[in-house]
Structure formats: C-alpha cells, structure tokens
Short mmCIF file of C-alpha atoms in Angstrom, two decimals:
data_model
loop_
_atom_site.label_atom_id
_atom_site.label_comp_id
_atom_site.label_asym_id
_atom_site.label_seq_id
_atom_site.Cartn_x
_atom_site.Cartn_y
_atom_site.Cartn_z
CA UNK A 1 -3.29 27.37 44.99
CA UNK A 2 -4.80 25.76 47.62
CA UNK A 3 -3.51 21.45 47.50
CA UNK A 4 -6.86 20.69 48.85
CA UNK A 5 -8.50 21.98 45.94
CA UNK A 6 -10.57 19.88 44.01
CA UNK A 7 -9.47 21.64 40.78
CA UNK A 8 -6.07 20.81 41.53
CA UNK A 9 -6.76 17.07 42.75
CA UNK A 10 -8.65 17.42 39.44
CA UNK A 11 -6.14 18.73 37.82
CA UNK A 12 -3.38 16.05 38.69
CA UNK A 13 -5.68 13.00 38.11
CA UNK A 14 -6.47 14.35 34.74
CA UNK A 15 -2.69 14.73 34.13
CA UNK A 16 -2.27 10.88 35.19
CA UNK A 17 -5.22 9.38 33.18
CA UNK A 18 -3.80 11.14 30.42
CA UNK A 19 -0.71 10.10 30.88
CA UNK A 20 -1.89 6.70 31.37
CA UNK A 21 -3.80 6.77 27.99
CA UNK A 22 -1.13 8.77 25.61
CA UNK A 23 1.86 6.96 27.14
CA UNK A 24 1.49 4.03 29.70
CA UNK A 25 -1.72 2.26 27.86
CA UNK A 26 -0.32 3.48 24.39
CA UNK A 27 0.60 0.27 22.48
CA UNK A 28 -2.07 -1.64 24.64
CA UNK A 29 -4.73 -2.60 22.21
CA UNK A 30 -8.11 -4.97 22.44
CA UNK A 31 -8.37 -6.34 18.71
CA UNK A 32 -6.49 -3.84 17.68
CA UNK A 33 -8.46 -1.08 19.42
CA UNK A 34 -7.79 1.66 21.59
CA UNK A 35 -9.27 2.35 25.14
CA UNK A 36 -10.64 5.59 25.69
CA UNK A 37 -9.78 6.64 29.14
CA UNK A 38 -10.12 9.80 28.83
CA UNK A 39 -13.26 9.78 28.07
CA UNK A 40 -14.14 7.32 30.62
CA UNK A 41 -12.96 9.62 33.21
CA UNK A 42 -15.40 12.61 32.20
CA UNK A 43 -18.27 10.12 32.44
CA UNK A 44 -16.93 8.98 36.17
CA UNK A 45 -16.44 12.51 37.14
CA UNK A 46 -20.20 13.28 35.93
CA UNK A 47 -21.82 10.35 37.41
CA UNK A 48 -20.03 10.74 40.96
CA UNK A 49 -19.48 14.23 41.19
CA UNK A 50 -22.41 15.82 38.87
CA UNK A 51 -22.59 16.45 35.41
CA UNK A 52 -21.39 20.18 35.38
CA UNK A 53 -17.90 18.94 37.11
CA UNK A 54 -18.25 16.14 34.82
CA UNK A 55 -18.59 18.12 31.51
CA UNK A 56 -15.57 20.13 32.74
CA UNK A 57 -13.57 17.62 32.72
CA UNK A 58 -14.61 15.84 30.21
CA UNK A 59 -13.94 18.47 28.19
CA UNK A 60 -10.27 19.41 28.94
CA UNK A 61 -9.34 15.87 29.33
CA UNK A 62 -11.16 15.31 25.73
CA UNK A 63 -9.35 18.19 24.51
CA UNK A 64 -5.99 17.29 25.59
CA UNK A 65 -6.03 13.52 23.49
CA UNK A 66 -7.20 15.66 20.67
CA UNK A 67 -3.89 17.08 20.74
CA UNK A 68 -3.14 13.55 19.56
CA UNK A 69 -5.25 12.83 16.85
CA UNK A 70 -5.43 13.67 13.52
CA UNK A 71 -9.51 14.55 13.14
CA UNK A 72 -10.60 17.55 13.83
CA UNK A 73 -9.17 19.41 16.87
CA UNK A 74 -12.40 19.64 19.17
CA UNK A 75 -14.41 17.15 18.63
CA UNK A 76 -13.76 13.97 21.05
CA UNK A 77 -14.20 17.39 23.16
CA UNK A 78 -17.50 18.00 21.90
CA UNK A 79 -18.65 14.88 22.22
CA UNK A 80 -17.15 14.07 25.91
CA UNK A 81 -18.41 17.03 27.61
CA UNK A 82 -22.29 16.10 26.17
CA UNK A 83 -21.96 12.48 26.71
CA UNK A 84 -20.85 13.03 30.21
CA UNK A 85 -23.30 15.52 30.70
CA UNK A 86 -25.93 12.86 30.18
CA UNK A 87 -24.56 10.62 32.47
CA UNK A 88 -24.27 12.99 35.04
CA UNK A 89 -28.21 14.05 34.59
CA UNK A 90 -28.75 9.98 34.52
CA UNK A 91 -27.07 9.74 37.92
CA UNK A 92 -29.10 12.55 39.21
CA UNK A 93 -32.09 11.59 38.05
CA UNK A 94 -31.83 7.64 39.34
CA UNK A 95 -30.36 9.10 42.55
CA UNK A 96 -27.36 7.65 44.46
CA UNK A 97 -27.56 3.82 46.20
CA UNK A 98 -27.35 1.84 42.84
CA UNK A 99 -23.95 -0.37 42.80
CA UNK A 100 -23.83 -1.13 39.32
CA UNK A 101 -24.81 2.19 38.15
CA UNK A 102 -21.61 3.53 38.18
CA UNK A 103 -19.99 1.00 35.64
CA UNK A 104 -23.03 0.43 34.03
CA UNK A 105 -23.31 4.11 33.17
CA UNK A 106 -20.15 4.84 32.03
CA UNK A 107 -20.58 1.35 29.77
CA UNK A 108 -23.35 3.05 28.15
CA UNK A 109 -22.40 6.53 27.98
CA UNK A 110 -18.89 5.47 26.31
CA UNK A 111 -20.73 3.68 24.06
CA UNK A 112 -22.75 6.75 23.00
CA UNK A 113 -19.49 8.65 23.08
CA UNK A 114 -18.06 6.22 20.57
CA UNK A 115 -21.02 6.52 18.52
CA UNK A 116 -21.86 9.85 18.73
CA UNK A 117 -18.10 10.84 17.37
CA UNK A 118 -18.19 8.52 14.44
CA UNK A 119 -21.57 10.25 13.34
CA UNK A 120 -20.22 13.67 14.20
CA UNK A 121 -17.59 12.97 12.14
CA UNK A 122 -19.07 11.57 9.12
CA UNK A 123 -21.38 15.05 9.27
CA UNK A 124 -17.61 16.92 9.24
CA UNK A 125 -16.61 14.43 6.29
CA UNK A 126 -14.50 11.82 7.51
CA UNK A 127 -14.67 8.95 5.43
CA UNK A 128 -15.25 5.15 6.72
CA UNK A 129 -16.56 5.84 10.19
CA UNK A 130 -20.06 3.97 10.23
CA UNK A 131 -19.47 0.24 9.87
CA UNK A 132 -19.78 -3.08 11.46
CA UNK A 133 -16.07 -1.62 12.86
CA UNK A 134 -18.06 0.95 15.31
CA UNK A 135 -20.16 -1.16 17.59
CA UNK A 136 -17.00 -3.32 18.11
CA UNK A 137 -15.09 -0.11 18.61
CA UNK A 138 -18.21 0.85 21.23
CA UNK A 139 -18.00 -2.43 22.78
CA UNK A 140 -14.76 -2.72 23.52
CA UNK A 141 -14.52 0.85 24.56
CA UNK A 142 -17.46 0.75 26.52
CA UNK A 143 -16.33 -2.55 28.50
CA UNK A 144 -12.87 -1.05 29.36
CA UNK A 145 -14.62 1.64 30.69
CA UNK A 146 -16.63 -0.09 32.76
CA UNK A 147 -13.74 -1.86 34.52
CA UNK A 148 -11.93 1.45 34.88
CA UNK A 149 -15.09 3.36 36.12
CA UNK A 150 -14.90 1.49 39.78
CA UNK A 151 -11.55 2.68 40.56
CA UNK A 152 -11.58 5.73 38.66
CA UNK A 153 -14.59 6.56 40.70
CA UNK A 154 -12.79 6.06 44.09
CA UNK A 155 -10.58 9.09 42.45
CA UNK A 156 -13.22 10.95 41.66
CA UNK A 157 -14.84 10.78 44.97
CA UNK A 158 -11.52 11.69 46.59
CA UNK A 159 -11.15 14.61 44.35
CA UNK A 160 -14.58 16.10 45.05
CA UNK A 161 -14.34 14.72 48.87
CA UNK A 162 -16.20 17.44 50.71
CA UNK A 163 -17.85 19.09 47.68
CA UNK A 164 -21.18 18.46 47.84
CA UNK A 165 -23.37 16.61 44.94
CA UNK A 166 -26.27 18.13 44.50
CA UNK A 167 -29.25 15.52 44.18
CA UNK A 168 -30.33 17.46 40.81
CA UNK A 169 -27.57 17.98 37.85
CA UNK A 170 -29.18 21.39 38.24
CA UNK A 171 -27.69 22.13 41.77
CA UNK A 172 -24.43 20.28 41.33
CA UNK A 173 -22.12 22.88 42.51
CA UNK A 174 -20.71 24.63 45.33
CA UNK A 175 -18.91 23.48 48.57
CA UNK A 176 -20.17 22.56 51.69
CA UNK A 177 -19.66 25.59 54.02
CA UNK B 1 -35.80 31.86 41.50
CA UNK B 2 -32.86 31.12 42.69
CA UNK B 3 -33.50 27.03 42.22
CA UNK B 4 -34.08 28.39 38.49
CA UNK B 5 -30.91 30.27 38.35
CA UNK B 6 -29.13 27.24 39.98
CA UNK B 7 -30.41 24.57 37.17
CA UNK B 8 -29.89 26.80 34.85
CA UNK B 9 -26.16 27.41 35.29
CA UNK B 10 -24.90 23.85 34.10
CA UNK B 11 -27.07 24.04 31.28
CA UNK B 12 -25.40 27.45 30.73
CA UNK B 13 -22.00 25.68 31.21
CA UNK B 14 -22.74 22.86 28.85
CA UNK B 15 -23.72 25.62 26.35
CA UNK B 16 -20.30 27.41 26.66
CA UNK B 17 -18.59 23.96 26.12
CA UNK B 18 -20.22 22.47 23.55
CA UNK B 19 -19.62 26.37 21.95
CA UNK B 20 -16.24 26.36 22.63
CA UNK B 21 -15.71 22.84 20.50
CA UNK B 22 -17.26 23.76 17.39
CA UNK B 23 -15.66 27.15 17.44
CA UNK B 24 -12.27 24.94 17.67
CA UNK B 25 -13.44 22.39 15.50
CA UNK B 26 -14.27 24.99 12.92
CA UNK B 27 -10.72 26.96 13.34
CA UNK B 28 -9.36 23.46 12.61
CA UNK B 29 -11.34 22.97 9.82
CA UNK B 30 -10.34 26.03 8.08
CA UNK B 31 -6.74 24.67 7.76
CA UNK B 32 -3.95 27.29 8.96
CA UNK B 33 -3.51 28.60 11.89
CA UNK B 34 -2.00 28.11 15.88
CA UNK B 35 -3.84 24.64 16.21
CA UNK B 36 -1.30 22.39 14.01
CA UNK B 37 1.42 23.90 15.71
CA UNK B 38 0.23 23.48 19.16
CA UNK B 39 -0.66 20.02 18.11
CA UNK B 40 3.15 19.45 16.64
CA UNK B 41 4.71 21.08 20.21
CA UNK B 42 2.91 19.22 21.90
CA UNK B 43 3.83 15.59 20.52
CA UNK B 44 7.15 16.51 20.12
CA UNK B 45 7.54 17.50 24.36
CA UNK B 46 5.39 14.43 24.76
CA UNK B 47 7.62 12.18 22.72
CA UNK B 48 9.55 11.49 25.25
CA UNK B 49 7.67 10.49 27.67
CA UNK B 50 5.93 8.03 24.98
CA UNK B 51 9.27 6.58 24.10
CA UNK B 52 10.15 5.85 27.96
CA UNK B 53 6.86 4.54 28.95
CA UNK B 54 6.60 2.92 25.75
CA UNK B 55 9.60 0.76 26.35
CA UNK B 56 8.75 0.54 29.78
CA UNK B 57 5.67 -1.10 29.68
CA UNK B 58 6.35 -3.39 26.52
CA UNK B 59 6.46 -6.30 28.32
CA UNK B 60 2.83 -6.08 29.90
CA UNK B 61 1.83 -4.61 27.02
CA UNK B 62 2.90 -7.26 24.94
CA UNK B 63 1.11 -9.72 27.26
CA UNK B 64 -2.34 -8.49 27.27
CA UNK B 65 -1.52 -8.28 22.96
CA UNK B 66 -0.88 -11.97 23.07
CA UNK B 67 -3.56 -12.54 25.77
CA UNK B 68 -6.30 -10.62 23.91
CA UNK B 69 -5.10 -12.17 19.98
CA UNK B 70 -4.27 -15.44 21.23
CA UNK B 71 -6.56 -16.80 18.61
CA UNK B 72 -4.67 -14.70 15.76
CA UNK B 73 -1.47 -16.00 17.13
CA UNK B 74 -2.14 -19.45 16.59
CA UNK B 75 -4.05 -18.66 13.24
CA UNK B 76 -0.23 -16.70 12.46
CA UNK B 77 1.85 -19.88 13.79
CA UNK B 78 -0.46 -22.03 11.57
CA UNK B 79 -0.38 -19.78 8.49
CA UNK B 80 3.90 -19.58 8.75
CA UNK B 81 4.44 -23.00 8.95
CA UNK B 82 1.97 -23.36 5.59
CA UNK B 83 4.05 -20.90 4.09
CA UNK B 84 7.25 -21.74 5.23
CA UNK B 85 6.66 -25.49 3.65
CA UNK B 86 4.97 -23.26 0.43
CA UNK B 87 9.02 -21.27 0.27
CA UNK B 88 10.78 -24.08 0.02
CA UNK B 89 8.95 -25.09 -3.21
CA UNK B 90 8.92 -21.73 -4.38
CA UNK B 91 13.10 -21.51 -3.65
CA UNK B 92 13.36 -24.07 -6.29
CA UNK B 93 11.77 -21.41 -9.22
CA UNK B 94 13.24 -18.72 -7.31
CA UNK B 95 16.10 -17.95 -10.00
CA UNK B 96 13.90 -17.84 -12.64
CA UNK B 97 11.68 -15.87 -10.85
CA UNK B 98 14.56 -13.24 -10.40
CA UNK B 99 15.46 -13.09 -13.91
CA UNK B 100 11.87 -12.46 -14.85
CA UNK B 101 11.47 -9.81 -12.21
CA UNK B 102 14.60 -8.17 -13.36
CA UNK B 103 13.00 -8.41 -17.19
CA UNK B 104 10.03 -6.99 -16.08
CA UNK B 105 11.22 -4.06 -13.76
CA UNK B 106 13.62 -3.12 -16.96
CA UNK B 107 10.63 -3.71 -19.08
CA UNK B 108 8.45 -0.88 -16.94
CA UNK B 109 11.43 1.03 -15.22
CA UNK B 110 10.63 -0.53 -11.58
CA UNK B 111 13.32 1.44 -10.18
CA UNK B 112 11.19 1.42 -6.65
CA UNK B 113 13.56 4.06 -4.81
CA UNK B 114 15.91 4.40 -7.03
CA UNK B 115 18.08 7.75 -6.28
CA UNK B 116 15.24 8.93 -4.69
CA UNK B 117 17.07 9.42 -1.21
CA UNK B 118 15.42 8.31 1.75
CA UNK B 119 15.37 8.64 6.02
CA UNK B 120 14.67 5.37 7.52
CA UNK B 121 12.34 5.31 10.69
CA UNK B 122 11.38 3.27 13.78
CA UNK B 123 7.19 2.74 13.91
CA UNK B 124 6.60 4.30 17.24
CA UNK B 125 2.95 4.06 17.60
CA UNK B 126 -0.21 2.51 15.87
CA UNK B 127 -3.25 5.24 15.65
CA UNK B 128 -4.20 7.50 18.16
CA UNK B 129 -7.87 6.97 17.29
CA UNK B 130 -9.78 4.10 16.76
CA UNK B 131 -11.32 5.80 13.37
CA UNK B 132 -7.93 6.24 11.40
CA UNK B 133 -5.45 3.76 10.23
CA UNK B 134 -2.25 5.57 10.75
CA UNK B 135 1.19 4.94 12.32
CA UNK B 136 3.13 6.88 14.22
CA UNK B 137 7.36 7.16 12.91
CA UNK B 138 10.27 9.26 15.27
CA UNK B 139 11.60 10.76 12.03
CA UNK B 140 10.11 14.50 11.57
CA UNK B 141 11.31 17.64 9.77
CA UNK B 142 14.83 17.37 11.86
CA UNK B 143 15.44 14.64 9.64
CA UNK B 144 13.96 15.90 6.41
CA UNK B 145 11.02 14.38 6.56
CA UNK B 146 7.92 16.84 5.05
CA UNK B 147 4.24 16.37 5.00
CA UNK B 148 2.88 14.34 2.15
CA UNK B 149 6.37 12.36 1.23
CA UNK B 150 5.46 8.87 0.58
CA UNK B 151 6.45 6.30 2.77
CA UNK B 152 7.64 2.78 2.00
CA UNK B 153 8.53 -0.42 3.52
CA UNK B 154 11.12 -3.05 2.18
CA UNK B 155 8.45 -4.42 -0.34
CA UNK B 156 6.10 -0.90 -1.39
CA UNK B 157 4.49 1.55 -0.46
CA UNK B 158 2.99 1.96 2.92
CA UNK B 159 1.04 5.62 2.30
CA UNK B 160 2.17 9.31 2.95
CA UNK B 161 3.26 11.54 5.93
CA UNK B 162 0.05 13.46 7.03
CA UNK B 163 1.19 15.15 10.00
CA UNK B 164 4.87 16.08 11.00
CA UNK B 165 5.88 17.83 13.88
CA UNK B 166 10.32 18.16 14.29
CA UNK B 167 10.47 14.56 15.89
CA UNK B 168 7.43 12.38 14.43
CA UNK B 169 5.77 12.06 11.64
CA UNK B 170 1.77 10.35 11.55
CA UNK B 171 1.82 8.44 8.45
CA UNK B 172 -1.79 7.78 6.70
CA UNK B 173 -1.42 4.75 5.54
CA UNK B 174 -2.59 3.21 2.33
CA UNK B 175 -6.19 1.19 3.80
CA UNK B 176 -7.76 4.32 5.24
CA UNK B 177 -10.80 5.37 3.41
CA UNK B 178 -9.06 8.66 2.92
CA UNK B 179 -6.36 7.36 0.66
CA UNK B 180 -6.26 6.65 -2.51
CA UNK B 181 -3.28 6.24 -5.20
CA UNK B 182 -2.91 6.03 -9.09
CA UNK B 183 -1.48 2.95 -9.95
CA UNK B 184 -0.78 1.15 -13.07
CA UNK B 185 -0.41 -2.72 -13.35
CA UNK B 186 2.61 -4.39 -14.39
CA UNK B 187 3.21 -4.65 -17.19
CA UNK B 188 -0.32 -4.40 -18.17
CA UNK B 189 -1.03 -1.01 -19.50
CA UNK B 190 -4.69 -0.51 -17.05
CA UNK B 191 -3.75 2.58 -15.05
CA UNK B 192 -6.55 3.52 -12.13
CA UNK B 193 -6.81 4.61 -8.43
CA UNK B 194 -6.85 2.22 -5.46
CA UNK B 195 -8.74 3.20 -2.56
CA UNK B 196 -8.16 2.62 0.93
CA UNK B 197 -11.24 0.50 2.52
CA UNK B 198 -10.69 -0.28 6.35
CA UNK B 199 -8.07 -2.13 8.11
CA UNK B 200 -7.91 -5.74 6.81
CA UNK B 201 -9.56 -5.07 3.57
CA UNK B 202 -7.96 -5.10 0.19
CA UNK B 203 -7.97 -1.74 -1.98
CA UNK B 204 -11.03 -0.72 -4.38
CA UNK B 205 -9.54 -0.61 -7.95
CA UNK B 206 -11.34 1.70 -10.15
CA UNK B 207 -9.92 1.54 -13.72
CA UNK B 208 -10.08 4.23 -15.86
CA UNK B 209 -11.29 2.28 -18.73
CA UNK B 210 -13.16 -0.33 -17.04
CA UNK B 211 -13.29 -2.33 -20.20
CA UNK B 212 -9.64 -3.17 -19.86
CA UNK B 213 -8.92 -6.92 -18.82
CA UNK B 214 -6.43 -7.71 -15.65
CA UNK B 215 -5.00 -10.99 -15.26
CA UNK B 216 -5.09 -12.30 -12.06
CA UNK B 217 -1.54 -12.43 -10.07
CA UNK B 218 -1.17 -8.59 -11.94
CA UNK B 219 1.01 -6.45 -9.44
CA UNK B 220 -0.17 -2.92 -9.24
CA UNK B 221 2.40 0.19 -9.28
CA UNK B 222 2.11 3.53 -8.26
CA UNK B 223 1.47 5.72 -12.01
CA UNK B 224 3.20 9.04 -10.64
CA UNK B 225 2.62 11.44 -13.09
CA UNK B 226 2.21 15.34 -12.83
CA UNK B 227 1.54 16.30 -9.15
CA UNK B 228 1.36 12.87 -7.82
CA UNK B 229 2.02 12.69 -4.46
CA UNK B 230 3.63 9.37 -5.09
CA UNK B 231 6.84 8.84 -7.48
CA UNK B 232 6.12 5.97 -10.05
CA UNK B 233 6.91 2.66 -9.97
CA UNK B 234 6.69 1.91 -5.82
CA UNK B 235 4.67 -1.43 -5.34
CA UNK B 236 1.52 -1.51 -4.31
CA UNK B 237 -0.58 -4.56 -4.14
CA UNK B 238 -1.26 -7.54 -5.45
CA UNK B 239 -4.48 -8.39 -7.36
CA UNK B 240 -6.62 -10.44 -5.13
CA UNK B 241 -9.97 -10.63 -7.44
CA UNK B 242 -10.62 -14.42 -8.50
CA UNK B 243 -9.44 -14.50 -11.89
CA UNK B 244 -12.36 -15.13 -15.01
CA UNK B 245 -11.21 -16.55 -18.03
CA UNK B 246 -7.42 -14.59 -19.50
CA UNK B 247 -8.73 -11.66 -17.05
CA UNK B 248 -10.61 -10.12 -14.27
CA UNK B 249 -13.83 -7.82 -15.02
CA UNK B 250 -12.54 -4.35 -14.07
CA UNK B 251 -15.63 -3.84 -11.73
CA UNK B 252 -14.72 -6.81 -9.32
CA UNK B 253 -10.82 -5.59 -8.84
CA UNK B 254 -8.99 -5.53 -5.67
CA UNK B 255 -5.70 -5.14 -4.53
CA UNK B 256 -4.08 -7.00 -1.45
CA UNK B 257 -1.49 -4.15 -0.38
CA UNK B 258 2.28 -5.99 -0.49
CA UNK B 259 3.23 -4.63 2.43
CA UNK B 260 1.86 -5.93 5.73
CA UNK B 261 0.58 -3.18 7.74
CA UNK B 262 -0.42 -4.69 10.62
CA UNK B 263 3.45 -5.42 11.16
CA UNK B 264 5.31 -2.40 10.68
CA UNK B 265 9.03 -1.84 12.61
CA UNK B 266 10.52 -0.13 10.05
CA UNK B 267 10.13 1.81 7.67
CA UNK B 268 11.59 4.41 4.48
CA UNK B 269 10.58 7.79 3.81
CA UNK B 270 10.75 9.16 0.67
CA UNK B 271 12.48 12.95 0.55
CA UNK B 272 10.24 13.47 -2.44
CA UNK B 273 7.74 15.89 -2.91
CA UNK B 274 6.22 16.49 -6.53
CA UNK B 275 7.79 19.90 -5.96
CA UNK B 276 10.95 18.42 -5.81
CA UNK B 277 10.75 15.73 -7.87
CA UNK B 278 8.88 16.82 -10.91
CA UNK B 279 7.53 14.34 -13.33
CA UNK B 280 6.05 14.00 -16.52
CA UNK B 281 3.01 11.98 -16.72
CA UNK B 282 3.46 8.61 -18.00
CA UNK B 283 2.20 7.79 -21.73
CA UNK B 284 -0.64 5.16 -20.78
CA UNK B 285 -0.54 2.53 -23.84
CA UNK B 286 -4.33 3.07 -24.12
CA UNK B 287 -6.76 6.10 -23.22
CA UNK B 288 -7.60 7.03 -20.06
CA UNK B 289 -11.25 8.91 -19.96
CA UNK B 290 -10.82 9.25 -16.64
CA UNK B 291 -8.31 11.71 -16.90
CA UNK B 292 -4.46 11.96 -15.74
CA UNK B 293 -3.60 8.72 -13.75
CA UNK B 294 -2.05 11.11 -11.24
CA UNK B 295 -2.38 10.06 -7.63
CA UNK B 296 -4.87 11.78 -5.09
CA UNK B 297 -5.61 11.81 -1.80
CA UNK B 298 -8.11 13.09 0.02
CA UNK B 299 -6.86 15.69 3.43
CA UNK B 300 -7.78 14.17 6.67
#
C-alpha cells in the first residue's frame, strides 16, 4: 500500500487515538468519567476532512472501543458515524475560515454523541442511562473534546493533506489530480 | 446529474453505516455467536498493552486524579481523621462487638466464604463506558474464573463476573441499575431484593412483605436460595434509611453497600456457580408473597 495514503495515515492515527484511549488515557478520569477520544476523532475527521471521511472513521474507530464495552456491540458505532456526519454537513454548510468552529463543533457534536447513545440505549433496554449523570457525562466529554479537537485536527489535516474537501458534504471525496 | 450522483453518495455511505451497526447491534443482541469471542480475543491481546501503559502512565495519571478531585481529597482527609478519632472509641467496645458478631454469624450461619474456594484478583480497570459501573479484574477462565461467579471484597460482596475472556474478567458490580440481589437482614427474618441505583447511591430495598419492620443499623445478607447467582450469607450493605420508632417503613429502605467501590485493589472471586454449588432455598421465618428470595439479575 501506498505510505502516502490517506487510508493508511488514517489508518495509523486511528490505531494511536485508540491506543491512547484503551491504554495510555485508561485510568485517566474527570469526576470519575471517561473521555471519549474516539469519538472525538470521527467528529475532527468530519469537520476537517468532510463528513463521508468523517463517518468512516468514526465508525471503525467507534467500533473498535466497542470491542471494549459491555453494551451492545455497534452502537457507540452507530451513533459516531451519524454524529460525525452532522458535523461534517455543519462544517460544510458554515464553510471554512471560522477558528473556533473546529472545537466548538466537536464540543457540540460530542455532546450529541453522548446523548444520543444514552437514548439509543435506553430504546435497546439498558437501565439507568437518562439522569442528571448524562449532561455531566456530555459536559465533560464534550470539553475534552474540544481541547483534543485543535491538535487532533492538525492530524487530520495531515492525513487528508492533498485530498481535496469538497465545499458541500455532498462532494467530499476524491483526490486532487 | 452527476452533482446529484455526487451528493448522493455520502448519503448512500451514511446509509450503509448506520446499516451495518444495527445489523451488529442486533447479532449482539441475540446473544451467541462470533461477537463475544472476538470481543474476549481481543481484550485478552490487548491486555498487555493495558497493563504496560497502565503502569506506565500511573504517575500522570494519578496527577490529573488528584488535580481534577482535589476537592474529594480533602473532603477524604477530613472524613479519615473524623473516623480515625470515631475507631479509637469504638476499639474500646470492640471485644464485645466480636463476641456478638461471632453470636450472630452462628446464630444465621454467616459463614461469608466459607469452603467456598476462591481466586484472588488485582482491579485492573474502572468501566470502559461512562454508562456502566463495572471493574475490570486480570483473573479470567485460566484461573477458574466463569461468568456470573460472585465477586467479593474483604468485607462483602462486590457483584458478579459479566464478561470473561482467558485473562480478565468485567465484573458488574452491585450499584448498576442492572443488578439486583436477594438479601435477607440479619438476623431479622425480612428477605427482599436490593437494586443497584447509580454510582454513589445506596441500594433500593424492596421487601417482600413490605409490612415487615427493619431496625435501623440492620445488615443485609445475600438469601441464596435455588438458582441464586449469589451463595448465602455474603454481606451486603448496611441499612442507611433514618430509623422511625423500633423500625424503618419497608417503603423508605436503603442499603449503603459495605464494601467501598469506588476503592477497589483487590478483590475475591467466588468459584461458585449455582450449578456447582446447589442450594436449597432458605426457610424465611415469615411468608414471602413475593415469591422465592432467590437472587436475580438482569443481563447487560
């Protein structure tokens, strides 16, 4: 396979967030919560690459911390690859220029993510989800996120360098000849 | 056309993907098949790397933990020393206290562990997910250790082992939602089912003949019984409704688990299994319309 690849670039950043998240950030907790990294990159990828690339990867990074969970296999998957969708239509829609709309945008979308899960999983039957306990969960997630976005974006970019980002989430795709 | 075929192709993609996870999440659901042994492959090759970087980054780690619960720290430091000055009064009654407990566990056959044998384990991890109270041991069926054995510390009963793969075990423990346990009070004859309700909160008591009184300081047991998950007699929490009068109205009770959770290191598990360890329902002194007191526990 080609090493300039974006895939691969992909590929290997996705392997080190992951790592980062499963391993490095394990036992590193905010009030006893967990960051979400993982999803936090699928957002980034969506916002600065387009919200196809961004689902992708969203998606298998989503679906490898599932392997780690005990809820139902699929569903931080689920819920990444639409939340960073979103994003990545946000982005498109606002356009590029806007400083804070990285972080900010991956605030809010991780927020939604964190949200979106608990409801999806109350729908699949797991108990205790919706509380006072979620928007702290969101919050916390969410602000992590934000601080990771900036240099998880400068990855992103890097990955993608040279691919171009279609102004529309519809034409996000393809490489520049 | 083709800027219609072009915006139509990540919807398309989106489609596919948000497919793909309900076709997994419904394979999952279903129980069986390749997905809880890809899941138990997978955390055992990843272990490792865990354990390393675990110990690795401890020290930072632990940092940022007393950075970001600085507060809870001091709150901790100020709560020892009150209890530390609250021991040394209670070391004076402490014999008696002994010789009671001893009367009482002979009284209601506390034999806690008993010859029940049992694989100690290092707590590895906290949860994986912020939406499940769980904790993460390096004992898994190498050792012995099956899904569903209970799982104690030094002073009860922590919860059961909901996932095992050959080197680590994800213990549920006793404050999820999901959990529940019959449990009898000592030496009371009230038998009911305690129910997990959140990290930091006490267990929901639901007697099964709500008209039966509690006193206050009652310490609840596991029942056992036919199929319980849980042998009888393991401790699990301490009565924390106000006391009224001789007793506590049966709607209002609570139980304040006796072992900390927050703070596991170590812990016991059981190599029991209703299977193994059958048991014959203990005669309740009064009836219980609810049924068996026989533990339950809902599957995450």
């Amino acid at each position: 396979m080609n090493p300039q690849s974006p895939w691969l670039r992909g590929a290997v950043i996705v392997a080190v967030v992951f790592v980062c998240q499963e391993a490095v950030f394990r036992g590193l907790r905010i009030d006893g919560i967990r960051t979400d990294l993982l999803l936090g990159l699928g957002v980034v990828t969506a916002i600065v690459a387009g919200a196809e690339r961004g689902a992708a990867v969203a998606f298998i990074a989503a679906l490898l911390g599932d392997l780690f969970v005990n809820t139902p296999f699929g569903l931080s998957a689920l819920v990444a690859c639409v939340v960073a969708f979103l994003a990545g239509s946000v982005q498109a829609g606002i356009g590029a220029g806007h400083r804070w709309s990285v972080p900010t945008l991956t605030a809010l979308a991780s927020a939604l993510g964190v949200v979106l899960w608990a409801l999806l999983g109350t729908v699949l039957g797991l108990p205790g989800l919706l509380g006072p306990r979620l928007l702290v969960v969101a919050v916390v997630v969410a602000s992590v996120n934000a601080l990771v976005s900036v240099p998880l974006a400068v990855l992103m970019r890097w990955v993608f360098a040279g691919v171009s980002v279609a102004p529309s989430a519809g034409a996000s795709r393809g490489y520049v000849a | 056309m083709a800027v219609s075929r072009r915006s139509a192709r990540p919807r398309f993609l989106i489609v596919i993907l948000v497919l793909a996870s309900m076709t997994l999440i419904t394979l999952d659901l279903r129980g069986g098949g390749a997905i809880p042994k890809v899941r138990g492959k997978v955390r055992d090759l990843f272990a490792p790397v865990q354990s390393a970087a675990g110990d690795a980054t401890r020290p930072v780690t632990g940092f940022f933990q007393g950075v970001f619960q600085y507060d809870q720290l001091r709150h901790d430091n100020a709560r020892l020393r009150a209890e530390n000055a609250s021991l040394r009064a209670q070391q004076i009654q402490a014999q008696y206290l002994q010789q009671e407990n001893k009367d009482l566990t002979d009284q209601l056959k506390l034999d806690f562990v008993g010859d029940i044998p049992t694989v100690a384990a290092r707590v590895i991890g906290g949860a994986e997910s912020n939406f499940e109270l769980t904790i993460v041991i390096d004992r898994g069926t190498a050792a012995g250790v099956l899904k569903g054995m209970p799982v104690v510390a030094s002073s009860g009963l922590v919860g059961r082992v909901l996932e095992v793969s050959a080197r680590q075990s994800t213990v549920l423990l006793l404050t999820d939602p999901s959990a529940s346990v019959g449990i009898q009070f000592a030496p009371q004859p009230a038998v009911g089912v305690a129910t997990g309700q959140g990290s930091g909160r006490a267990l929901e008591v639901t007697l099964y003949d709500p008209s039966q009184e509690v006193p206050g300081a009652s310490v609840a047991v596991t029942s056992g019984g036919a199929g319980s998950p849980y042998p009888r007699g393991v401790p699990v929490g301490r009565l924390t409704a106000p006391a009224k009068g001789p007793g506590v109205q049966a709607k209002s009770l609570t139980l304040d688990p006796v072992v900390d959770l927050g703070r596991l290191s170590y812990v016991d598990v059981l190599i029991w299994t209703p299977q193994t360890h059958p048991v014959t329902t203990p005669a309740p002194a009064t009836s219980t319309p609810g049924g068996s007191p026989s533990t339950t526990a809902v599957r995450r």
